[in-house]
Short mmCIF file of C-alpha atoms in Angstrom, two decimals:
data_model
loop_
_atom_site.label_atom_id
_atom_site.label_comp_id
_atom_site.label_asym_id
_atom_site.label_seq_id
_atom_site.Cartn_x
_atom_site.Cartn_y
_atom_site.Cartn_z
CA MET A 1 -14.17 9.30 9.88
CA GLY A 2 -13.04 7.89 13.03
CA ALA A 3 -10.82 5.51 10.95
CA GLY A 4 -7.16 5.38 11.66
CA HIS A 5 -5.01 7.74 9.93
CA HIS A 6 -3.31 5.10 8.01
CA HIS A 7 -4.65 2.61 5.66
CA GLN A 8 -4.45 -1.03 7.17
CA LEU A 9 -2.01 -2.15 4.95
CA TYR A 10 0.58 0.54 5.37
CA LEU A 11 3.08 0.20 8.46
CA PRO A 12 4.77 3.62 8.95
CA GLY A 13 8.54 3.52 8.79
CA VAL A 14 11.72 4.94 7.94
CA SER A 15 13.63 1.72 6.69
CA VAL A 16 15.58 1.51 3.53
CA VAL A 17 12.64 -0.23 1.88
CA HIS A 18 10.37 2.42 3.04
CA ARG A 19 12.32 5.31 1.52
CA LEU A 20 12.91 3.71 -2.05
CA PRO A 21 10.86 5.46 -4.54
CA PRO A 22 7.52 3.92 -5.47
CA GLN A 23 8.32 3.19 -9.01
CA CYS A 24 11.57 1.03 -8.02
CA LYS A 25 9.71 -0.92 -5.57
CA LEU A 26 6.74 -1.50 -7.93
CA LEU A 27 8.91 -2.56 -10.80
CA ALA A 28 10.93 -4.76 -8.28
CA VAL A 29 7.92 -6.62 -7.12
CA LEU A 30 6.60 -7.32 -10.74
CA ALA A 31 9.97 -8.61 -11.87
CA PHE A 32 10.19 -10.64 -8.80
CA ALA A 33 6.66 -12.05 -9.63
CA ILE A 34 7.68 -13.04 -13.10
CA VAL A 35 10.69 -14.85 -12.03
CA VAL A 36 8.57 -16.93 -9.62
CA VAL A 37 6.09 -17.85 -11.96
CA ALA A 38 8.56 -18.78 -14.50
CA THR A 39 10.21 -21.26 -12.13
CA PRO A 40 9.45 -24.81 -12.94
CA ARG A 41 7.27 -26.39 -10.05
CA GLU A 42 9.78 -29.19 -9.29
CA ARG A 43 12.32 -26.87 -8.05
CA PHE A 44 11.46 -26.97 -4.26
CA SER A 45 14.81 -25.44 -3.12
CA ALA A 46 14.36 -22.57 -5.45
CA PHE A 47 10.99 -21.69 -3.82
CA ALA A 48 12.43 -22.09 -0.35
CA ALA A 49 15.29 -19.75 -1.51
CA TYR A 50 12.63 -17.13 -2.85
CA ALA A 51 10.88 -17.23 0.57
CA VAL A 52 14.35 -16.43 2.16
CA LEU A 53 14.70 -13.47 0.03
CA LEU A 54 11.36 -12.16 1.10
CA ALA A 55 12.20 -13.02 4.65
CA ALA A 56 15.26 -10.78 4.25
CA VAL A 57 13.16 -7.79 2.96
CA ALA A 58 10.74 -8.31 5.68
CA VAL A 59 13.65 -7.93 7.96
CA ALA A 60 15.19 -4.98 6.46
CA ALA A 61 11.85 -3.31 6.21
CA ARG A 62 11.04 -4.13 9.97
CA VAL A 63 7.68 -5.66 8.97
CA PRO A 64 6.75 -8.07 11.65
CA ALA A 65 5.83 -11.64 10.64
CA ALA A 66 2.49 -11.38 12.39
CA HIS A 67 1.51 -8.44 10.03
CA ILE A 68 2.23 -10.32 7.02
CA VAL A 69 0.37 -13.62 8.18
CA ARG A 70 -2.59 -11.83 8.99
CA ARG A 71 -2.76 -9.92 5.70
CA MET A 72 -2.43 -13.33 3.99
CA ALA A 73 -5.95 -14.05 4.69
CA ILE A 74 -6.55 -12.66 1.06
CA GLU A 75 -5.13 -15.73 -0.25
CA ILE A 76 -7.65 -18.07 1.43
CA PRO A 77 -10.18 -18.40 -1.43
CA PHE A 78 -7.18 -19.50 -3.60
CA VAL A 79 -5.87 -22.03 -0.95
CA LEU A 80 -9.28 -23.54 -0.75
CA PHE A 81 -9.38 -23.91 -4.84
CA ALA A 82 -5.91 -25.53 -4.45
CA PHE A 83 -7.16 -27.96 -1.98
CA LEU A 84 -9.92 -29.00 -4.38
CA ILE A 85 -7.75 -29.56 -7.44
CA PRO A 86 -6.08 -32.95 -6.01
CA VAL A 87 -9.59 -34.45 -4.96
CA ILE A 88 -11.32 -33.64 -8.21
CA GLY A 89 -8.31 -34.03 -10.55
CA LEU A 90 -7.73 -36.59 -12.93
CA GLY A 91 -4.72 -39.11 -13.97
CA GLU A 92 -2.47 -41.41 -11.88
CA ARG A 93 -3.78 -41.33 -8.17
CA THR A 94 -2.04 -41.82 -4.73
CA THR A 95 -3.30 -42.36 -1.36
CA VAL A 96 -2.78 -39.65 1.30
CA LEU A 97 -4.14 -40.36 5.02
CA GLY A 98 -6.63 -42.70 3.45
CA LEU A 99 -7.63 -40.06 0.97
CA SER A 100 -7.28 -40.87 -2.88
CA LEU A 101 -5.69 -37.89 -4.51
CA SER A 102 -4.68 -37.17 -8.16
CA VAL A 103 -0.92 -36.79 -8.76
CA PRO A 104 -1.08 -34.18 -11.44
CA GLY A 105 -3.53 -32.49 -9.15
CA LEU A 106 -1.33 -32.47 -6.49
CA TRP A 107 1.41 -30.73 -8.53
CA ALA A 108 -1.13 -28.28 -9.79
CA ALA A 109 -2.15 -27.39 -6.39
CA TRP A 110 1.46 -26.94 -4.95
CA ASN A 111 2.36 -24.95 -8.08
CA ILE A 112 -0.50 -22.47 -7.37
CA LEU A 113 0.08 -22.35 -3.62
CA ALA A 114 3.78 -21.87 -3.47
CA LYS A 115 3.68 -19.24 -6.48
CA ALA A 116 0.65 -17.39 -5.20
CA THR A 117 2.01 -17.33 -1.55
CA LEU A 118 5.25 -15.78 -2.68
CA GLY A 119 3.49 -13.11 -4.87
CA VAL A 120 1.03 -12.33 -2.06
CA VAL A 121 3.84 -11.94 0.44
CA ALA A 122 5.87 -9.67 -2.05
CA SER A 123 2.87 -7.42 -2.53
CA ILE A 124 2.16 -7.22 1.09
CA LEU A 125 5.61 -6.13 1.66
CA LEU A 126 5.06 -3.60 -0.96
CA ALA A 127 1.79 -2.22 0.68
CA ALA A 128 3.37 -2.41 4.02
CA THR A 129 6.24 -0.07 3.15
CA THR A 130 4.54 2.25 0.54
CA GLU A 131 1.40 4.54 1.19
CA PRO A 132 -1.41 3.52 -1.20
CA ARG A 133 -1.40 7.19 -2.84
CA VAL A 134 2.58 6.81 -3.04
CA ILE A 135 1.99 3.46 -4.95
CA LEU A 136 -0.17 5.40 -7.33
CA VAL A 137 2.54 8.29 -7.85
CA GLY A 138 4.79 5.46 -8.77
CA ALA A 139 2.51 3.92 -11.19
CA GLN A 140 2.28 7.47 -12.66
CA ARG A 141 6.15 7.41 -13.11
CA LEU A 142 6.19 4.20 -14.75
CA ARG A 143 3.97 5.58 -17.23
CA LEU A 144 0.93 3.35 -16.54
CA PRO A 145 -2.16 4.48 -18.63
CA SER A 146 -3.12 7.90 -16.96
CA LEU A 147 -6.59 6.98 -16.94
CA LEU A 148 -6.45 3.98 -14.92
CA VAL A 149 -3.94 5.83 -12.39
CA GLN A 150 -6.62 8.44 -11.99
CA ILE A 151 -9.35 6.02 -11.60
CA ALA A 152 -7.55 4.33 -8.86
CA MET A 153 -6.73 7.57 -7.26
CA PHE A 154 -10.39 8.76 -7.08
CA MET A 155 -11.33 5.41 -5.56
CA LEU A 156 -8.82 5.97 -2.92
CA ARG A 157 -10.21 9.31 -2.18
CA TYR A 158 -13.89 8.64 -2.26
CA MET A 159 -14.08 5.20 -0.74
CA ASP A 160 -14.82 6.60 2.73
CA VAL A 161 -16.95 9.40 1.38
CA ILE A 162 -19.17 6.74 -0.20
CA VAL A 163 -19.12 4.22 2.72
CA ASP A 164 -20.26 7.20 4.73
CA GLU A 165 -22.99 7.89 2.40
CA MET A 166 -24.00 4.23 2.25
CA ARG A 167 -24.14 4.21 6.18
CA ARG A 168 -26.36 7.42 6.33
CA MET A 169 -28.81 5.55 3.87
CA ARG A 170 -28.70 2.49 6.16
CA VAL A 171 -29.53 4.75 9.17
CA ALA A 172 -32.26 6.30 7.10
CA ARG A 173 -33.92 3.19 6.30
CA GLU A 174 -33.59 1.66 9.88
CA SER A 175 -35.11 4.70 11.40
CA ARG A 176 -38.01 3.90 9.42
CA GLY A 177 -38.50 0.60 10.81
CA PHE A 178 -36.63 -1.31 7.95
CA GLU A 179 -34.45 -4.08 8.59
CA ALA A 180 -33.22 -6.48 5.90
CA ARG A 181 -34.00 -10.05 7.12
CA ASP A 182 -34.82 -12.29 4.08
CA VAL A 183 -35.02 -12.14 0.25
CA ARG A 184 -38.21 -10.06 0.25
CA HIS A 185 -36.17 -7.08 1.35
CA ILE A 186 -33.79 -7.27 -1.64
CA PRO A 187 -35.58 -4.95 -3.78
CA VAL A 188 -35.29 -2.16 -1.20
CA LEU A 189 -31.69 -2.67 -0.87
CA ALA A 190 -31.30 -2.76 -4.63
CA ARG A 191 -33.27 0.47 -4.84
CA SER A 192 -30.85 2.05 -2.20
CA ALA A 193 -27.75 0.66 -4.28
CA GLY A 194 -29.37 2.54 -7.53
CA ALA A 195 -29.79 5.69 -5.52
CA LEU A 196 -26.13 5.46 -4.26
CA PHE A 197 -24.95 4.96 -7.83
CA ILE A 198 -26.88 8.11 -9.00
CA ARG A 199 -25.53 10.09 -6.07
CA SER A 200 -22.02 9.16 -6.87
CA TYR A 201 -22.34 9.79 -10.52
CA GLU A 202 -23.59 13.22 -9.64
CA ARG A 203 -20.76 13.87 -7.37
CA GLY A 204 -18.42 12.71 -10.09
CA GLU A 205 -20.08 15.46 -12.28
CA ARG A 206 -19.51 18.12 -9.60
CA VAL A 207 -15.82 16.84 -8.99
CA HIS A 208 -15.18 17.16 -12.80
CA LEU A 209 -16.50 20.59 -12.73
CA ALA A 210 -14.12 21.47 -9.86
CA MET A 211 -11.34 20.00 -11.60
CA LEU A 212 -12.08 22.15 -14.74
CA SER A 213 -12.11 25.21 -12.67
CA ARG A 214 -8.55 24.52 -11.50
CA GLY A 215 -7.24 24.04 -15.16
CA TYR A 216 -7.41 20.16 -15.50
CA THR A 217 -7.08 19.25 -19.25
CA GLY A 218 -7.42 15.55 -18.91
CA GLU A 219 -3.70 14.77 -17.39
CA MET A 220 -2.86 14.93 -13.87
CA PRO A 221 0.02 17.27 -13.38
CA ILE A 222 3.14 16.14 -11.96
CA ILE A 223 2.99 17.15 -8.13
CA HIS A 224 5.70 14.95 -6.85
CA ASP A 225 8.65 14.69 -8.74
CA ILE A 226 10.20 11.57 -7.26
CA SER A 227 13.26 10.54 -9.31
CA ALA A 228 15.01 7.55 -8.42
CA SER A 229 18.99 7.50 -8.41
CA VAL A 230 20.90 4.49 -10.00
CA ARG A 231 21.69 3.48 -6.50
CA GLN A 232 17.93 3.10 -5.57
CA TRP A 233 17.17 1.20 -8.60
CA GLY A 234 20.00 -0.91 -7.69
CA THR A 235 18.87 -1.29 -4.15
CA ALA A 236 15.07 -2.38 -5.47
CA LEU A 237 16.15 -4.49 -8.18
CA ALA A 238 18.42 -6.52 -6.00
CA LEU A 239 15.28 -8.67 -5.05
CA PRO A 240 14.42 -9.97 -8.57
CA ALA A 241 18.04 -10.05 -9.55
CA ALA A 242 18.81 -12.57 -6.62
CA ALA A 243 15.61 -14.48 -7.41
CA LEU A 244 17.02 -14.44 -11.33
CA ALA A 245 20.40 -15.83 -9.92
CA ILE A 246 18.58 -18.65 -7.99
CA TRP A 247 16.46 -19.55 -10.93
CA GLY A 248 19.65 -19.47 -13.24
CA LEU A 249 21.47 -21.89 -10.86
CA PRO A 250 21.92 -25.62 -11.93
CA TRP A 251 19.63 -27.74 -9.71
CA MET B 1 -17.23 52.21 -10.30
CA GLY B 2 -13.88 53.29 -11.26
CA SER B 3 -13.32 53.84 -14.60
CA THR B 4 -9.50 54.03 -15.10
CA VAL B 5 -8.83 50.76 -13.32
CA VAL B 6 -10.14 47.73 -14.76
CA ASN B 7 -12.87 46.05 -13.11
CA SER B 8 -12.24 42.74 -11.62
CA LEU B 9 -15.53 41.38 -13.02
CA GLU B 10 -17.90 42.71 -15.76
CA VAL B 11 -20.98 41.03 -16.58
CA ARG B 12 -23.02 42.47 -19.31
CA GLN B 13 -26.63 41.47 -20.43
CA LEU B 14 -26.03 37.64 -19.55
CA ALA B 15 -28.89 35.44 -20.39
CA TYR B 16 -28.76 31.77 -20.17
CA ALA B 17 -31.49 28.81 -20.90
CA TYR B 18 -30.60 25.27 -19.92
CA PRO B 19 -30.66 22.62 -22.74
CA ASP B 20 -33.97 21.61 -21.55
CA GLY B 21 -35.30 25.17 -22.11
CA THR B 22 -35.54 26.32 -18.81
CA GLN B 23 -34.61 29.92 -18.77
CA ALA B 24 -32.23 30.86 -15.54
CA LEU B 25 -30.79 34.08 -16.33
CA PHE B 26 -32.64 36.95 -18.18
CA GLY B 27 -30.06 39.60 -18.74
CA VAL B 28 -27.52 40.16 -15.55
CA ASP B 29 -25.74 43.17 -15.55
CA LEU B 30 -23.10 43.64 -12.76
CA SER B 31 -19.64 44.96 -12.13
CA ILE B 32 -17.26 44.45 -9.36
CA ALA B 33 -14.14 46.90 -8.77
CA ARG B 34 -10.79 45.46 -7.78
CA GLY B 35 -10.69 44.84 -3.98
CA GLU B 36 -14.47 45.01 -3.37
CA ARG B 37 -16.14 42.35 -1.38
CA VAL B 38 -19.84 41.93 -2.63
CA ALA B 39 -22.57 39.50 -1.59
CA LEU B 40 -24.82 38.06 -4.25
CA LEU B 41 -27.97 37.20 -2.45
CA GLY B 42 -30.96 35.66 -3.63
CA PRO B 43 -33.53 32.87 -2.55
CA ASN B 44 -32.90 29.23 -4.01
CA GLY B 45 -33.71 28.98 -7.55
CA ALA B 46 -32.95 32.69 -8.37
CA GLY B 47 -30.19 31.60 -10.81
CA LYS B 48 -27.18 32.14 -8.42
CA THR B 49 -25.21 28.95 -9.15
CA THR B 50 -25.99 29.42 -12.84
CA LEU B 51 -24.55 32.74 -12.58
CA VAL B 52 -21.29 31.50 -10.88
CA MET B 53 -21.06 28.85 -13.54
CA HIS B 54 -20.49 31.42 -16.15
CA LEU B 55 -17.97 33.29 -14.29
CA ASN B 56 -15.39 30.85 -15.05
CA GLY B 57 -16.65 29.52 -18.33
CA ILE B 58 -18.29 26.19 -17.21
CA LEU B 59 -21.41 27.43 -18.75
CA THR B 60 -21.20 29.69 -21.74
CA ALA B 61 -23.44 32.63 -22.16
CA GLY B 62 -26.29 32.19 -24.24
CA HIS B 63 -26.35 35.89 -24.76
CA GLY B 64 -24.21 38.75 -23.35
CA THR B 65 -20.64 38.92 -22.01
CA VAL B 66 -18.46 38.15 -18.87
CA THR B 67 -15.22 39.84 -18.68
CA VAL B 68 -12.58 39.09 -15.79
CA ALA B 69 -9.89 41.63 -15.47
CA GLY B 70 -10.39 42.85 -18.95
CA THR B 71 -10.43 39.44 -20.44
CA PRO B 72 -13.58 38.19 -21.97
CA VAL B 73 -14.62 34.54 -20.90
CA ALA B 74 -14.42 32.98 -24.37
CA LYS B 75 -13.14 29.54 -25.58
CA ASP B 76 -9.94 30.43 -26.30
CA THR B 77 -9.37 32.39 -22.84
CA LEU B 78 -10.60 29.69 -20.80
CA LYS B 79 -7.35 28.63 -19.45
CA GLU B 80 -6.51 32.33 -18.19
CA VAL B 81 -9.84 32.96 -16.96
CA ARG B 82 -10.01 29.95 -14.98
CA GLN B 83 -6.82 31.22 -13.30
CA ARG B 84 -8.09 34.11 -12.47
CA VAL B 85 -11.75 33.25 -11.20
CA GLY B 86 -11.18 31.05 -7.96
CA LEU B 87 -14.36 29.21 -7.53
CA VAL B 88 -14.90 27.50 -4.07
CA PHE B 89 -17.71 25.04 -4.25
CA GLN B 90 -20.42 24.37 -1.61
CA ASP B 91 -19.32 20.97 -0.76
CA PRO B 92 -15.77 20.59 0.09
CA ASP B 93 -15.72 16.97 -0.73
CA ASP B 94 -16.38 18.22 -4.37
CA GLN B 95 -13.75 20.44 -4.27
CA LEU B 96 -10.88 18.30 -2.56
CA PHE B 97 -10.51 15.42 -4.90
CA MET B 98 -6.73 14.54 -4.30
CA PRO B 99 -5.20 12.13 -1.69
CA THR B 100 -3.80 14.75 0.50
CA VAL B 101 -4.24 18.43 1.36
CA ARG B 102 -0.74 19.47 -0.04
CA ASP B 103 -1.68 17.55 -3.35
CA ASP B 104 -5.08 19.32 -3.54
CA VAL B 105 -3.54 22.91 -3.10
CA ALA B 106 -0.69 21.90 -5.57
CA PHE B 107 -3.18 20.79 -8.26
CA GLY B 108 -4.09 24.26 -9.59
CA PRO B 109 -0.57 25.56 -9.70
CA ALA B 110 0.59 22.67 -11.27
CA ASN B 111 -1.70 22.45 -13.89
CA ALA B 112 -0.67 26.16 -14.77
CA GLY B 113 3.13 24.63 -15.01
CA VAL B 114 4.34 25.61 -11.64
CA ARG B 115 7.00 22.95 -10.26
CA GLY B 116 9.50 22.07 -7.72
CA ASP B 117 10.49 24.59 -4.99
CA GLU B 118 8.10 27.21 -6.58
CA LEU B 119 5.20 24.71 -6.37
CA ASP B 120 6.19 24.00 -2.80
CA ARG B 121 6.31 27.68 -1.81
CA VAL B 122 3.00 28.50 -3.42
CA VAL B 123 1.25 25.65 -1.55
CA LYS B 124 2.81 26.40 1.88
CA ASP B 125 1.87 30.13 1.38
CA ALA B 126 -1.79 29.32 0.56
CA LEU B 127 -2.22 26.86 3.32
CA GLU B 128 -0.88 29.49 5.84
CA ARG B 129 -3.22 32.16 4.77
CA VAL B 130 -6.28 29.84 5.87
CA GLY B 131 -4.24 28.43 8.90
CA MET B 132 -4.13 24.79 7.78
CA LEU B 133 -0.39 24.36 7.07
CA GLU B 134 -0.07 21.78 9.62
CA PHE B 135 -2.56 19.48 8.10
CA ALA B 136 -0.70 19.56 4.73
CA ASP B 137 0.00 15.86 4.74
CA ARG B 138 -3.41 14.53 5.90
CA PRO B 139 -6.10 12.96 3.62
CA PRO B 140 -9.06 15.38 3.23
CA HIS B 141 -11.63 13.11 4.75
CA HIS B 142 -9.72 13.02 7.84
CA LEU B 143 -10.57 16.83 8.47
CA SER B 144 -13.48 18.50 10.16
CA PHE B 145 -16.00 20.08 7.81
CA GLY B 146 -14.73 23.74 8.74
CA GLN B 147 -11.03 22.59 7.98
CA ARG B 148 -12.06 21.16 4.74
CA ARG B 149 -13.79 24.27 3.72
CA ARG B 150 -10.69 26.22 4.70
CA VAL B 151 -8.46 23.97 2.60
CA ALA B 152 -10.94 24.43 -0.25
CA VAL B 153 -10.40 28.26 -0.27
CA ALA B 154 -6.77 27.52 -0.13
CA THR B 155 -7.08 25.26 -3.21
CA VAL B 156 -8.08 28.61 -4.94
CA LEU B 157 -5.96 31.15 -3.20
CA ALA B 158 -2.81 28.93 -4.64
CA MET B 159 -3.70 30.06 -7.96
CA ALA B 160 -3.38 33.70 -7.06
CA PRO B 161 -6.84 34.54 -8.58
CA GLU B 162 -8.19 37.95 -9.33
CA ILE B 163 -11.49 37.33 -7.82
CA LEU B 164 -12.53 34.71 -5.25
CA VAL B 165 -16.05 33.28 -5.77
CA LEU B 166 -17.59 31.56 -2.83
CA ASP B 167 -20.75 29.39 -3.09
CA GLU B 168 -22.61 29.69 0.17
CA PRO B 169 -19.27 29.50 2.11
CA SER B 170 -21.10 29.60 5.77
CA SER B 171 -23.53 26.44 4.96
CA ASN B 172 -22.99 23.63 7.27
CA LEU B 173 -20.43 25.32 9.43
CA ASP B 174 -20.91 25.63 13.15
CA PRO B 175 -20.57 29.05 14.86
CA ALA B 176 -17.00 28.98 15.55
CA ALA B 177 -16.01 27.80 11.85
CA ARG B 178 -18.27 30.30 10.70
CA ARG B 179 -16.46 33.21 12.48
CA GLU B 180 -12.94 31.68 11.74
CA LEU B 181 -13.90 31.43 7.99
CA ALA B 182 -15.06 35.22 8.19
CA GLU B 183 -11.85 36.25 9.78
CA ILE B 184 -9.91 34.44 7.11
CA LEU B 185 -11.81 35.92 4.34
CA ARG B 186 -11.39 39.50 5.88
CA SER B 187 -7.76 39.06 6.17
CA LEU B 188 -7.29 38.23 2.29
CA ASP B 189 -6.22 41.19 -0.09
CA VAL B 190 -8.46 39.88 -2.83
CA THR B 191 -11.59 40.62 -4.60
CA VAL B 192 -14.42 38.50 -3.24
CA LEU B 193 -17.75 37.62 -4.62
CA MET B 194 -20.05 35.71 -1.99
CA VAL B 195 -22.95 33.93 -2.92
CA THR B 196 -25.22 33.22 -0.04
CA HIS B 197 -28.49 33.47 1.56
CA ASP B 198 -26.91 33.86 5.19
CA LEU B 199 -27.65 37.46 5.26
CA PRO B 200 -25.85 38.38 8.47
CA TYR B 201 -22.96 36.83 7.18
CA ALA B 202 -23.11 39.05 4.16
CA LEU B 203 -23.46 42.16 6.28
CA GLU B 204 -20.63 41.09 8.38
CA LEU B 205 -18.34 40.43 5.50
CA CYS B 206 -19.45 42.72 2.35
CA GLU B 207 -19.86 46.37 2.05
CA ARG B 208 -21.98 45.82 -1.00
CA ALA B 209 -24.64 43.36 -1.89
CA LEU B 210 -26.54 42.52 -4.93
CA ILE B 211 -29.98 40.85 -5.11
CA LEU B 212 -30.50 38.32 -7.84
CA SER B 213 -34.11 37.31 -8.36
CA GLY B 214 -36.06 36.02 -11.08
CA GLY B 215 -32.82 35.88 -13.25
CA VAL B 216 -32.14 39.58 -13.12
CA ILE B 217 -30.23 41.77 -10.44
CA ALA B 218 -33.08 43.31 -8.68
CA ALA B 219 -31.07 45.41 -6.21
CA ASP B 220 -27.53 46.64 -5.87
CA GLY B 221 -26.15 48.76 -2.91
CA PRO B 222 -24.78 49.04 0.44
CA THR B 223 -25.44 45.79 2.37
CA ARG B 224 -26.85 47.55 5.31
CA GLU B 225 -29.30 49.51 3.45
CA LEU B 226 -30.51 46.43 1.44
CA LEU B 227 -31.23 44.45 4.64
CA ALA B 228 -32.85 47.42 6.30
CA ASP B 229 -35.46 47.50 3.50
CA THR B 230 -37.90 44.69 4.56
CA ASP B 231 -40.19 45.15 1.88
CA LEU B 232 -37.51 44.63 -0.67
CA LEU B 233 -36.39 41.61 1.11
CA ALA B 234 -39.72 40.25 1.26
CA ARG B 235 -40.51 40.70 -2.53
CA HIS B 236 -37.50 38.65 -3.06
CA ARG B 237 -37.93 35.84 -0.65
CA LEU B 238 -35.38 36.68 1.62
CA GLU B 239 -35.69 37.80 5.50
CA LEU B 240 -33.45 38.37 8.40
CA PRO B 241 -33.38 35.70 10.90
CA TYR B 242 -35.45 35.67 14.02
CA GLY B 243 -34.26 38.48 16.57
CA PHE B 244 -31.71 39.76 14.10
CA ALA B 245 -31.72 43.67 13.50
CA ILE B 246 -29.55 45.74 11.54
CA PRO B 247 -27.23 47.25 13.93
CA ALA B 248 -27.28 51.11 14.03
CA GLY B 249 -24.13 52.62 12.43
#
């Protein structure tokens, strides 16, 4: 409790992008990512054009640039890795700012950076315009394996409950004078983690009973029948279609 | 008990032992007529929860029968029985597993094949009956405990059950939430079996009470009379809270 009423990634709104059915947006992002990944790394202008496309979507969805930049932090580990490649890479070398770098390494780093960034921004836009639970409804509509969708749904629902339980266990430890300071305290924390696992497992069993009591048969019933019109599919798929057109241009 | 009208619930000679051999129920007999509100009282470990689990076939009887509105609980009737017996669990976090209140209330009827506008109507109606309609689009973990328990009642009401079975409905509620829930339960036109050891709550809501002790029904009668019998209560590890006396009437 106490947390905001929306997940951090989601920006409530009523833009064209917000109103598109989730399955259209999911498929559009996936197709866009495939086109981006399939683009040869030498085509700098194609990547620039893809970035312009995403900027256009952000404007249409009224997602501020600051929101996107902040969420891009998730990419940092990949960026660090990408920066390492030219340093440790083999083959022909070149000197940049007094640093000897591998040329194939530089290409590989650029390849990772450009494609990952475009993919991440596209995902951020999806998450900013679609509530997490609605994304899962979309996944259900796209006939993703029902078991995976259900697992994701329960994670979404019980994350806060489990975090809360974790917090209570920490309070209980600390109120009896325990404070994790060094490695010798790891066994205590490990036992707490074990207890948390068992509690969650037991909760899982009780939830399953509750589901059975209301007629659960293994499949999630369709509650939101969000069907997409041809026009909505057209709007959503405009993004990957434009990317594909850029990809197909003679360079 | 009425003989021409079918009882909401009939339990005959129900016995059950857990797989590890612990015998929990030793031949329970009880019947509840349509429209009655009955309290099932008993100390911890008396077998209350085990009995409740039999009412919609989560556990199957080792011996004896459970009949819900004329339908015996058996493997081939589970679907029907689960629609007729609405179980409200003690911890609403166990009961509310969907991302929003609306989805959760819709889960039962949707499993029964209700779709579209009809589903919306059923959900709206159930939430209205517990006074939670304005919270329909909230995720359950953003509600107070009392609100969550009311939604839990709504999830079951949406299935239009023959009998509502509540496991410790007043546990963890503050006094105001406890009273609000009582008002809601009183306003419902449905048979209720309330499992509790909150004796004043049983007196407030139920005309009739059963005492389950040692795996059998040890007493069955008007709640007021059972609670006035101090010896009876003491024999079954039950007692009225300090300062509480059965009001005359």
